[in-house]
Amino acid sequence: MDELRLRYGINPHQQPARAFVDQGSLPFRVLNGEPGFINLLDALNSWQLVRELKELSGLPAAASFKHVSPAGAAIGKPLSEELACALGVEANSLSPLAAAYVRARGADPMSSFGDWAALSDTVDISTASLLRREVSDGCIAPGYEPAALELLRKKKEGRYPILEIQPDYSPPSIEVRQVFGVWLEQSRNDARITPALLENTVTRNRTIPEQARLDLLLATLVVKYTQSNSICVAWDGQAIGVGAGQQSRIACTRIACDKAERWLLRLHPRIRSFQWTPRISRQQKAMAVECWLDNGFEAQSIMDWRTVLKARPEPLSAAEKEQWLARFQELSLSSDAFIPFRDNIDRAVRSGIRYIIQTGGSTHDADVIKAADEHGIAMIFTGIRLFHH
């Protein structure tokens, strides 16, 4: 038996706590810090996501996890100047792995505050420099360059958890867990997310560009490792809106689409012209943008603009927001199970969704397909449910 003693369980009063395997060795090493129970849940789930995402795309991949669901995930595509400015980085200064992480972390910066980072490749100094500046609870990767590891070991006054995973580790085909003294056992979810899932287009519109095909598969990988019910919106090689753990599908769709719209609005040139005061943190900037998008720093705002900005920016009107969002009409959406009613389609199309992938098999499939046809959406049925609990 190989085991690792943990600080505590899910909550501080849940002690003792440990991670262990009955046979062989744990598939990871702790290079720094002292991970906790939730850290390991995030680490082991997020590693599976980035490993599969790299296999799918052939590019380095990264994920930002919070409470066993991804706040963001992305592949290492180069950043446009517009996106780099919105994310607060230099477009040409990042390695492909660093580009993947800054995209993943930037998908939902409020949710990623205190995230667990997963990286598909050996962490280089470019990626470590990004991690060093963020409020993060730990990271997992298959390796670390010596200079990158040295830099990360200084984080959190030397207490930053750093895990090194065995990249070729494959767990047993049967997994078990105990709930309230009862053991549950099942086959591990080994469903492969590959281009073969894209074969069954059920709508009149059957045209799906290559980038959208990749985005559909990326979003499907994200929902595979997101607490159900779940919806993911993707664009340009990254998740930009994740709706996780809701009891109704439409609630997930609303959350994911609302987050996607906010992400797209953060690319607006008016935000790029903000004049920040000196010495404010990245999280203060993220909060300021959120407040500005909400109400333009009206009196009821939770933040006084004068604490972060040299001048109060003009708010975006509803018409200006609509005009800006109308530029983005090629978004992709994945659902971890069948879409039960057309209300999900009607809500999604308002946020620029033009491509949908879902399980299919609802008694209302005909109505859902009809709604997609009315909106000109191309929709795929996979026949595979991807609940994650």
Short mmCIF file of N, CA and C in Angstrom, two decimals, residues 9-172:
data_model
loop_
_atom_site.label_atom_id
_atom_site.label_comp_id
_atom_site.label_asym_id
_atom_site.label_seq_id
_atom_site.Cartn_x
_atom_site.Cartn_y
_atom_site.Cartn_z
N GLY A 9 -9.85 16.55 5.27
CA GLY A 9 -10.76 16.14 4.21
C GLY A 9 -11.35 17.33 3.50
N ILE A 10 -12.59 17.19 3.05
CA ILE A 10 -13.23 18.28 2.33
C ILE A 10 -13.35 19.53 3.20
N ASN A 11 -13.58 19.35 4.49
CA ASN A 11 -13.64 20.45 5.45
C ASN A 11 -12.59 20.24 6.54
N PRO A 12 -12.13 21.32 7.19
CA PRO A 12 -11.05 21.19 8.17
C PRO A 12 -11.35 20.23 9.32
N HIS A 13 -12.63 20.08 9.69
CA HIS A 13 -12.92 19.19 10.82
C HIS A 13 -12.93 17.72 10.42
N GLN A 14 -12.80 17.44 9.12
CA GLN A 14 -12.82 16.06 8.66
C GLN A 14 -11.40 15.49 8.65
N GLN A 15 -10.98 15.03 9.82
CA GLN A 15 -9.65 14.47 10.01
C GLN A 15 -9.78 13.13 10.75
N PRO A 16 -8.87 12.19 10.46
CA PRO A 16 -7.76 12.26 9.52
C PRO A 16 -8.23 12.10 8.08
N ALA A 17 -7.31 12.33 7.15
CA ALA A 17 -7.61 12.17 5.73
C ALA A 17 -6.35 11.68 5.02
N ARG A 18 -6.54 10.90 3.99
CA ARG A 18 -5.40 10.37 3.24
C ARG A 18 -5.82 10.03 1.82
N ALA A 19 -4.82 9.88 0.96
CA ALA A 19 -4.98 9.32 -0.37
C ALA A 19 -4.12 8.06 -0.42
N PHE A 20 -4.65 6.98 -1.01
CA PHE A 20 -3.86 5.75 -1.01
C PHE A 20 -4.30 4.84 -2.16
N VAL A 21 -3.42 3.89 -2.47
CA VAL A 21 -3.73 2.80 -3.40
C VAL A 21 -3.40 1.49 -2.69
N ASP A 22 -4.22 0.47 -2.93
CA ASP A 22 -4.01 -0.83 -2.29
C ASP A 22 -2.80 -1.55 -2.87
N GLN A 23 -2.57 -1.36 -4.16
CA GLN A 23 -1.47 -2.04 -4.82
C GLN A 23 -0.64 -1.04 -5.61
N GLY A 24 0.66 -1.28 -5.67
CA GLY A 24 1.53 -0.40 -6.42
C GLY A 24 1.75 0.93 -5.72
N SER A 25 2.03 1.94 -6.52
CA SER A 25 2.35 3.27 -6.00
C SER A 25 1.34 4.30 -6.48
N LEU A 26 1.22 5.38 -5.73
CA LEU A 26 0.40 6.49 -6.19
C LEU A 26 0.94 6.99 -7.53
N PRO A 27 0.06 7.43 -8.44
CA PRO A 27 0.52 7.83 -9.78
C PRO A 27 1.09 9.25 -9.84
N PHE A 28 1.32 9.87 -8.70
CA PHE A 28 1.87 11.22 -8.68
C PHE A 28 2.86 11.36 -7.52
N ARG A 29 3.71 12.38 -7.65
CA ARG A 29 4.63 12.76 -6.58
C ARG A 29 4.32 14.18 -6.14
N VAL A 30 4.46 14.42 -4.85
CA VAL A 30 4.32 15.78 -4.32
C VAL A 30 5.70 16.41 -4.32
N LEU A 31 5.89 17.42 -5.16
CA LEU A 31 7.19 18.09 -5.27
C LEU A 31 7.29 19.27 -4.32
N ASN A 32 6.14 19.75 -3.86
CA ASN A 32 6.16 20.90 -2.95
C ASN A 32 4.79 21.04 -2.31
N GLY A 33 4.77 21.58 -1.09
CA GLY A 33 3.51 21.85 -0.42
C GLY A 33 2.86 20.61 0.15
N GLU A 34 1.64 20.81 0.61
CA GLU A 34 0.88 19.75 1.26
C GLU A 34 -0.55 19.78 0.71
N PRO A 35 -0.85 19.01 -0.32
CA PRO A 35 -2.19 19.06 -0.91
C PRO A 35 -3.25 18.54 0.03
N GLY A 36 -4.46 19.06 -0.17
CA GLY A 36 -5.60 18.61 0.61
C GLY A 36 -6.51 17.73 -0.22
N PHE A 37 -7.61 17.30 0.39
CA PHE A 37 -8.56 16.39 -0.23
C PHE A 37 -9.14 16.98 -1.51
N ILE A 38 -9.64 18.23 -1.42
CA ILE A 38 -10.22 18.88 -2.59
C ILE A 38 -9.16 19.13 -3.66
N ASN A 39 -7.93 19.46 -3.22
CA ASN A 39 -6.85 19.64 -4.18
C ASN A 39 -6.68 18.40 -5.05
N LEU A 40 -6.71 17.22 -4.42
CA LEU A 40 -6.52 15.99 -5.17
C LEU A 40 -7.71 15.69 -6.08
N LEU A 41 -8.92 15.98 -5.62
CA LEU A 41 -10.08 15.81 -6.50
C LEU A 41 -9.93 16.68 -7.75
N ASP A 42 -9.53 17.93 -7.54
CA ASP A 42 -9.34 18.83 -8.69
C ASP A 42 -8.17 18.36 -9.55
N ALA A 43 -7.07 17.95 -8.90
CA ALA A 43 -5.88 17.56 -9.65
C ALA A 43 -6.14 16.35 -10.54
N LEU A 44 -6.75 15.32 -9.99
CA LEU A 44 -6.93 14.08 -10.74
C LEU A 44 -7.98 14.21 -11.83
N ASN A 45 -9.01 15.02 -11.60
CA ASN A 45 -10.00 15.27 -12.64
C ASN A 45 -9.43 16.17 -13.73
N SER A 46 -8.74 17.22 -13.33
CA SER A 46 -8.23 18.17 -14.32
C SER A 46 -7.12 17.56 -15.17
N TRP A 47 -6.31 16.68 -14.58
CA TRP A 47 -5.27 16.04 -15.37
C TRP A 47 -5.87 15.19 -16.48
N GLN A 48 -6.93 14.46 -16.18
CA GLN A 48 -7.56 13.65 -17.22
C GLN A 48 -8.06 14.52 -18.36
N LEU A 49 -8.62 15.68 -18.02
CA LEU A 49 -9.14 16.58 -19.06
C LEU A 49 -8.03 17.06 -19.96
N VAL A 50 -6.92 17.57 -19.39
CA VAL A 50 -5.88 18.15 -20.24
C VAL A 50 -5.14 17.06 -21.02
N ARG A 51 -5.00 15.88 -20.44
CA ARG A 51 -4.35 14.79 -21.17
C ARG A 51 -5.18 14.43 -22.41
N GLU A 52 -6.49 14.30 -22.24
CA GLU A 52 -7.35 13.95 -23.38
C GLU A 52 -7.45 15.10 -24.37
N LEU A 53 -7.41 16.32 -23.87
CA LEU A 53 -7.51 17.47 -24.77
C LEU A 53 -6.27 17.59 -25.64
N LYS A 54 -5.11 17.27 -25.10
CA LYS A 54 -3.91 17.27 -25.93
C LYS A 54 -3.96 16.15 -26.96
N GLU A 55 -4.43 14.97 -26.55
CA GLU A 55 -4.56 13.86 -27.49
C GLU A 55 -5.50 14.23 -28.63
N LEU A 56 -6.55 14.96 -28.31
CA LEU A 56 -7.54 15.34 -29.32
C LEU A 56 -6.98 16.37 -30.30
N SER A 57 -6.30 17.38 -29.78
CA SER A 57 -5.91 18.53 -30.59
C SER A 57 -4.48 18.48 -31.11
N GLY A 58 -3.61 17.72 -30.43
CA GLY A 58 -2.20 17.73 -30.77
C GLY A 58 -1.46 18.94 -30.25
N LEU A 59 -2.13 19.78 -29.47
CA LEU A 59 -1.53 20.99 -28.92
C LEU A 59 -1.49 20.92 -27.40
N PRO A 60 -0.55 21.63 -26.76
CA PRO A 60 -0.56 21.69 -25.30
C PRO A 60 -1.92 22.18 -24.80
N ALA A 61 -2.33 21.67 -23.64
CA ALA A 61 -3.64 22.00 -23.10
C ALA A 61 -3.52 22.36 -21.63
N ALA A 62 -4.48 23.15 -21.16
CA ALA A 62 -4.49 23.57 -19.77
C ALA A 62 -5.92 23.69 -19.29
N ALA A 63 -6.09 23.57 -17.98
CA ALA A 63 -7.41 23.74 -17.37
C ALA A 63 -7.26 24.47 -16.05
N SER A 64 -8.27 25.22 -15.71
CA SER A 64 -8.37 25.93 -14.42
C SER A 64 -9.59 25.37 -13.72
N PHE A 65 -9.36 24.64 -12.61
CA PHE A 65 -10.44 23.93 -11.92
C PHE A 65 -10.78 24.59 -10.59
N LYS A 66 -12.07 24.57 -10.27
CA LYS A 66 -12.56 24.99 -8.95
C LYS A 66 -13.67 24.04 -8.53
N HIS A 67 -13.54 23.45 -7.36
CA HIS A 67 -14.57 22.58 -6.79
C HIS A 67 -14.99 21.49 -7.77
N VAL A 68 -13.98 20.82 -8.32
CA VAL A 68 -14.12 19.62 -9.16
C VAL A 68 -14.88 19.90 -10.45
N SER A 69 -14.81 21.12 -10.95
CA SER A 69 -15.33 21.46 -12.27
C SER A 69 -14.40 22.49 -12.91
N PRO A 70 -14.27 22.45 -14.23
CA PRO A 70 -13.42 23.45 -14.89
C PRO A 70 -14.08 24.82 -14.96
N ALA A 71 -13.35 25.84 -14.52
CA ALA A 71 -13.77 27.22 -14.79
C ALA A 71 -13.38 27.60 -16.20
N GLY A 72 -12.34 26.95 -16.71
CA GLY A 72 -11.89 27.19 -18.07
C GLY A 72 -10.97 26.08 -18.53
N ALA A 73 -10.88 25.88 -19.83
CA ALA A 73 -9.97 24.91 -20.43
C ALA A 73 -9.66 25.38 -21.84
N ALA A 74 -8.43 25.10 -22.31
CA ALA A 74 -8.04 25.63 -23.61
C ALA A 74 -6.85 24.87 -24.16
N ILE A 75 -6.64 25.04 -25.46
CA ILE A 75 -5.45 24.54 -26.11
C ILE A 75 -4.53 25.71 -26.42
N GLY A 76 -3.27 25.39 -26.73
CA GLY A 76 -2.25 26.43 -26.85
C GLY A 76 -2.18 27.11 -28.19
N LYS A 77 -3.29 27.65 -28.65
CA LYS A 77 -3.28 28.46 -29.87
C LYS A 77 -2.69 29.83 -29.57
N PRO A 78 -2.02 30.45 -30.53
CA PRO A 78 -1.51 31.81 -30.31
C PRO A 78 -2.64 32.78 -29.99
N LEU A 79 -2.31 33.81 -29.23
CA LEU A 79 -3.29 34.82 -28.84
C LEU A 79 -3.26 35.98 -29.83
N SER A 80 -4.45 36.46 -30.17
CA SER A 80 -4.52 37.71 -30.93
C SER A 80 -4.12 38.87 -30.03
N GLU A 81 -3.79 40.00 -30.62
CA GLU A 81 -3.46 41.18 -29.82
C GLU A 81 -4.65 41.59 -28.96
N GLU A 82 -5.85 41.47 -29.52
CA GLU A 82 -7.07 41.82 -28.81
C GLU A 82 -7.26 40.94 -27.58
N LEU A 83 -7.08 39.63 -27.74
CA LEU A 83 -7.25 38.71 -26.62
C LEU A 83 -6.13 38.88 -25.61
N ALA A 84 -4.89 39.06 -26.07
CA ALA A 84 -3.77 39.24 -25.15
C ALA A 84 -3.98 40.46 -24.27
N CYS A 85 -4.47 41.53 -24.86
CA CYS A 85 -4.73 42.74 -24.08
C CYS A 85 -5.80 42.48 -23.02
N ALA A 86 -6.86 41.78 -23.41
CA ALA A 86 -7.93 41.48 -22.45
C ALA A 86 -7.45 40.60 -21.31
N LEU A 87 -6.47 39.74 -21.60
CA LEU A 87 -5.96 38.82 -20.58
C LEU A 87 -4.75 39.39 -19.83
N GLY A 88 -4.29 40.55 -20.23
CA GLY A 88 -3.20 41.20 -19.51
C GLY A 88 -1.84 40.58 -19.75
N VAL A 89 -1.59 40.12 -20.99
CA VAL A 89 -0.29 39.51 -21.31
C VAL A 89 0.20 40.07 -22.64
N GLU A 90 1.48 39.79 -22.94
CA GLU A 90 2.04 40.14 -24.23
C GLU A 90 1.83 38.97 -25.18
N ALA A 91 1.24 39.21 -26.31
CA ALA A 91 0.84 38.13 -27.21
C ALA A 91 2.01 37.26 -27.64
N ASN A 92 3.17 37.87 -27.87
CA ASN A 92 4.31 37.13 -28.42
C ASN A 92 5.26 36.62 -27.35
N SER A 93 4.91 36.75 -26.08
CA SER A 93 5.83 36.39 -25.00
C SER A 93 5.55 35.02 -24.41
N LEU A 94 4.54 34.31 -24.90
CA LEU A 94 4.10 33.08 -24.25
C LEU A 94 4.48 31.84 -25.04
N SER A 95 4.86 30.80 -24.33
CA SER A 95 5.01 29.49 -24.95
C SER A 95 3.62 28.94 -25.25
N PRO A 96 3.50 27.91 -26.10
CA PRO A 96 2.18 27.33 -26.35
C PRO A 96 1.48 26.85 -25.08
N LEU A 97 2.21 26.27 -24.14
CA LEU A 97 1.59 25.82 -22.89
C LEU A 97 1.12 27.01 -22.07
N ALA A 98 1.91 28.06 -22.02
CA ALA A 98 1.50 29.27 -21.30
C ALA A 98 0.28 29.90 -21.94
N ALA A 99 0.23 29.88 -23.28
CA ALA A 99 -0.95 30.42 -23.97
C ALA A 99 -2.19 29.62 -23.61
N ALA A 100 -2.05 28.30 -23.50
CA ALA A 100 -3.18 27.47 -23.10
C ALA A 100 -3.65 27.84 -21.70
N TYR A 101 -2.71 28.03 -20.77
CA TYR A 101 -3.13 28.33 -19.40
C TYR A 101 -3.74 29.72 -19.28
N VAL A 102 -3.16 30.71 -19.95
CA VAL A 102 -3.72 32.05 -19.81
C VAL A 102 -5.12 32.12 -20.42
N ARG A 103 -5.36 31.33 -21.47
CA ARG A 103 -6.71 31.24 -22.02
C ARG A 103 -7.66 30.56 -21.03
N ALA A 104 -7.21 29.45 -20.45
CA ALA A 104 -8.06 28.71 -19.51
C ALA A 104 -8.36 29.55 -18.27
N ARG A 105 -7.35 30.18 -17.73
CA ARG A 105 -7.52 31.01 -16.53
C ARG A 105 -8.38 32.23 -16.83
N GLY A 106 -8.26 32.77 -18.04
CA GLY A 106 -8.98 33.98 -18.39
C GLY A 106 -10.40 33.76 -18.83
N ALA A 107 -10.84 32.50 -18.94
CA ALA A 107 -12.22 32.26 -19.36
C ALA A 107 -13.21 32.81 -18.36
N ASP A 108 -12.91 32.67 -17.08
CA ASP A 108 -13.81 33.13 -16.01
C ASP A 108 -12.95 33.51 -14.81
N PRO A 109 -12.28 34.68 -14.87
CA PRO A 109 -11.29 35.03 -13.84
C PRO A 109 -11.86 35.14 -12.44
N MET A 110 -13.13 35.46 -12.31
CA MET A 110 -13.72 35.51 -10.97
C MET A 110 -13.82 34.10 -10.38
N SER A 111 -14.25 33.14 -11.18
CA SER A 111 -14.35 31.76 -10.70
C SER A 111 -12.99 31.12 -10.53
N SER A 112 -12.01 31.52 -11.33
CA SER A 112 -10.67 30.92 -11.26
C SER A 112 -9.83 31.44 -10.11
N PHE A 113 -10.32 32.38 -9.35
CA PHE A 113 -9.59 32.90 -8.18
C PHE A 113 -9.38 31.75 -7.20
N GLY A 114 -8.12 31.38 -6.95
CA GLY A 114 -7.82 30.24 -6.09
C GLY A 114 -8.03 28.91 -6.79
N ASP A 115 -7.66 28.84 -8.07
CA ASP A 115 -7.92 27.64 -8.86
C ASP A 115 -6.87 26.55 -8.64
N TRP A 116 -7.15 25.38 -9.21
CA TRP A 116 -6.14 24.34 -9.37
C TRP A 116 -5.82 24.29 -10.86
N ALA A 117 -4.52 24.38 -11.19
CA ALA A 117 -4.10 24.42 -12.58
C ALA A 117 -3.62 23.04 -13.02
N ALA A 118 -4.05 22.62 -14.21
CA ALA A 118 -3.59 21.38 -14.81
C ALA A 118 -2.93 21.70 -16.14
N LEU A 119 -1.75 21.15 -16.39
CA LEU A 119 -0.98 21.39 -17.61
C LEU A 119 -0.63 20.05 -18.26
N SER A 120 -0.82 19.96 -19.55
CA SER A 120 -0.61 18.69 -20.26
C SER A 120 0.85 18.38 -20.50
N ASP A 121 1.72 19.40 -20.48
CA ASP A 121 3.12 19.23 -20.85
C ASP A 121 4.03 19.66 -19.70
N THR A 122 5.31 19.41 -19.88
CA THR A 122 6.29 19.86 -18.91
C THR A 122 6.20 21.37 -18.75
N VAL A 123 6.10 21.83 -17.52
CA VAL A 123 5.91 23.26 -17.25
C VAL A 123 7.23 24.00 -17.50
N ASP A 124 7.16 24.99 -18.38
CA ASP A 124 8.33 25.80 -18.68
C ASP A 124 8.28 27.10 -17.89
N ILE A 125 9.32 27.90 -18.02
CA ILE A 125 9.41 29.13 -17.24
C ILE A 125 8.32 30.12 -17.65
N SER A 126 7.92 30.09 -18.92
CA SER A 126 6.85 30.98 -19.38
C SER A 126 5.54 30.67 -18.65
N THR A 127 5.21 29.41 -18.53
CA THR A 127 3.98 29.01 -17.83
C THR A 127 4.10 29.24 -16.33
N ALA A 128 5.26 28.91 -15.76
CA ALA A 128 5.46 29.10 -14.33
C ALA A 128 5.36 30.58 -13.94
N SER A 129 5.81 31.46 -14.82
CA SER A 129 5.74 32.89 -14.52
C SER A 129 4.29 33.35 -14.44
N LEU A 130 3.41 32.78 -15.28
CA LEU A 130 1.98 33.09 -15.20
C LEU A 130 1.39 32.56 -13.89
N LEU A 131 1.70 31.31 -13.57
CA LEU A 131 1.18 30.72 -12.34
C LEU A 131 1.67 31.49 -11.11
N ARG A 132 2.89 31.95 -11.17
CA ARG A 132 3.50 32.65 -10.03
C ARG A 132 2.71 33.89 -9.64
N ARG A 133 2.11 34.56 -10.62
CA ARG A 133 1.45 35.83 -10.33
C ARG A 133 -0.02 35.68 -9.98
N GLU A 134 -0.60 34.48 -10.21
CA GLU A 134 -2.02 34.29 -9.99
C GLU A 134 -2.29 33.75 -8.58
N VAL A 135 -3.50 34.02 -8.08
CA VAL A 135 -3.96 33.40 -6.83
C VAL A 135 -4.43 32.00 -7.18
N SER A 136 -3.59 31.02 -6.88
CA SER A 136 -3.83 29.64 -7.28
C SER A 136 -3.51 28.72 -6.11
N ASP A 137 -4.24 27.61 -6.02
CA ASP A 137 -4.07 26.69 -4.89
C ASP A 137 -3.16 25.52 -5.19
N GLY A 138 -2.69 25.37 -6.44
CA GLY A 138 -1.79 24.28 -6.75
C GLY A 138 -1.81 23.95 -8.22
N CYS A 139 -0.94 23.01 -8.62
CA CYS A 139 -0.87 22.63 -10.03
C CYS A 139 -0.44 21.18 -10.16
N ILE A 140 -0.77 20.60 -11.31
CA ILE A 140 -0.37 19.25 -11.66
C ILE A 140 0.09 19.23 -13.10
N ALA A 141 1.18 18.51 -13.36
CA ALA A 141 1.75 18.41 -14.70
C ALA A 141 2.62 17.17 -14.75
N PRO A 142 2.97 16.72 -15.96
CA PRO A 142 3.83 15.54 -16.07
C PRO A 142 5.30 15.83 -15.79
N GLY A 143 5.68 17.10 -15.66
CA GLY A 143 7.06 17.44 -15.37
C GLY A 143 7.23 18.94 -15.26
N TYR A 144 8.41 19.35 -14.79
CA TYR A 144 8.71 20.77 -14.59
C TYR A 144 10.17 21.01 -14.95
N GLU A 145 10.41 22.04 -15.75
CA GLU A 145 11.78 22.46 -15.97
C GLU A 145 12.37 22.93 -14.64
N PRO A 146 13.67 22.72 -14.38
CA PRO A 146 14.25 23.09 -13.08
C PRO A 146 13.98 24.55 -12.69
N ALA A 147 14.15 25.47 -13.63
CA ALA A 147 13.92 26.89 -13.31
C ALA A 147 12.45 27.16 -13.00
N ALA A 148 11.54 26.47 -13.71
CA ALA A 148 10.11 26.64 -13.46
C ALA A 148 9.74 26.11 -12.07
N LEU A 149 10.28 24.95 -11.72
CA LEU A 149 9.99 24.38 -10.41
C LEU A 149 10.53 25.27 -9.30
N GLU A 150 11.71 25.80 -9.49
CA GLU A 150 12.28 26.69 -8.48
C GLU A 150 11.40 27.92 -8.29
N LEU A 151 10.89 28.47 -9.38
CA LEU A 151 10.04 29.66 -9.28
C LEU A 151 8.73 29.34 -8.56
N LEU A 152 8.10 28.21 -8.89
CA LEU A 152 6.83 27.85 -8.27
C LEU A 152 6.99 27.50 -6.80
N ARG A 153 8.14 26.96 -6.41
CA ARG A 153 8.36 26.62 -5.01
C ARG A 153 8.41 27.84 -4.10
N LYS A 154 8.57 29.02 -4.67
CA LYS A 154 8.59 30.26 -3.89
C LYS A 154 7.18 30.80 -3.64
N LYS A 155 6.20 30.23 -4.34
CA LYS A 155 4.84 30.72 -4.24
C LYS A 155 4.24 30.35 -2.89
N LYS A 156 3.37 31.19 -2.38
CA LYS A 156 2.70 30.96 -1.08
C LYS A 156 3.72 30.72 0.03
N GLU A 157 4.81 31.49 0.00
CA GLU A 157 5.87 31.37 1.01
C GLU A 157 6.38 29.93 1.11
N GLY A 158 6.47 29.28 -0.05
CA GLY A 158 7.00 27.93 -0.10
C GLY A 158 6.00 26.83 0.13
N ARG A 159 4.72 27.18 0.24
CA ARG A 159 3.69 26.18 0.57
C ARG A 159 2.81 25.82 -0.63
N TYR A 160 3.17 26.26 -1.81
CA TYR A 160 2.33 26.01 -2.99
C TYR A 160 2.39 24.54 -3.38
N PRO A 161 1.25 23.83 -3.40
CA PRO A 161 1.27 22.41 -3.77
C PRO A 161 1.61 22.20 -5.25
N ILE A 162 2.60 21.37 -5.50
CA ILE A 162 3.03 21.05 -6.86
C ILE A 162 3.05 19.54 -7.00
N LEU A 163 2.27 19.01 -7.93
CA LEU A 163 2.20 17.58 -8.16
C LEU A 163 2.77 17.24 -9.53
N GLU A 164 3.51 16.13 -9.57
CA GLU A 164 4.03 15.60 -10.82
C GLU A 164 3.35 14.26 -11.08
N ILE A 165 2.58 14.18 -12.17
CA ILE A 165 1.80 12.99 -12.49
C ILE A 165 2.57 12.08 -13.44
N GLN A 166 2.38 10.79 -13.32
CA GLN A 166 2.95 9.86 -14.29
C GLN A 166 2.11 9.95 -15.58
N PRO A 167 2.67 10.46 -16.66
CA PRO A 167 1.86 10.72 -17.86
C PRO A 167 1.26 9.48 -18.48
N ASP A 168 1.90 8.32 -18.28
CA ASP A 168 1.40 7.10 -18.91
C ASP A 168 0.56 6.25 -17.96
N TYR A 169 0.22 6.80 -16.79
CA TYR A 169 -0.57 6.03 -15.82
C TYR A 169 -1.98 5.77 -16.35
N SER A 170 -2.43 4.53 -16.22
CA SER A 170 -3.80 4.17 -16.59
C SER A 170 -4.45 3.48 -15.39
N PRO A 171 -5.55 4.02 -14.88
CA PRO A 171 -6.18 3.44 -13.69
C PRO A 171 -6.91 2.15 -14.03
N PRO A 172 -7.29 1.38 -13.01
CA PRO A 172 -8.08 0.16 -13.26
C PRO A 172 -9.39 0.49 -13.97
#
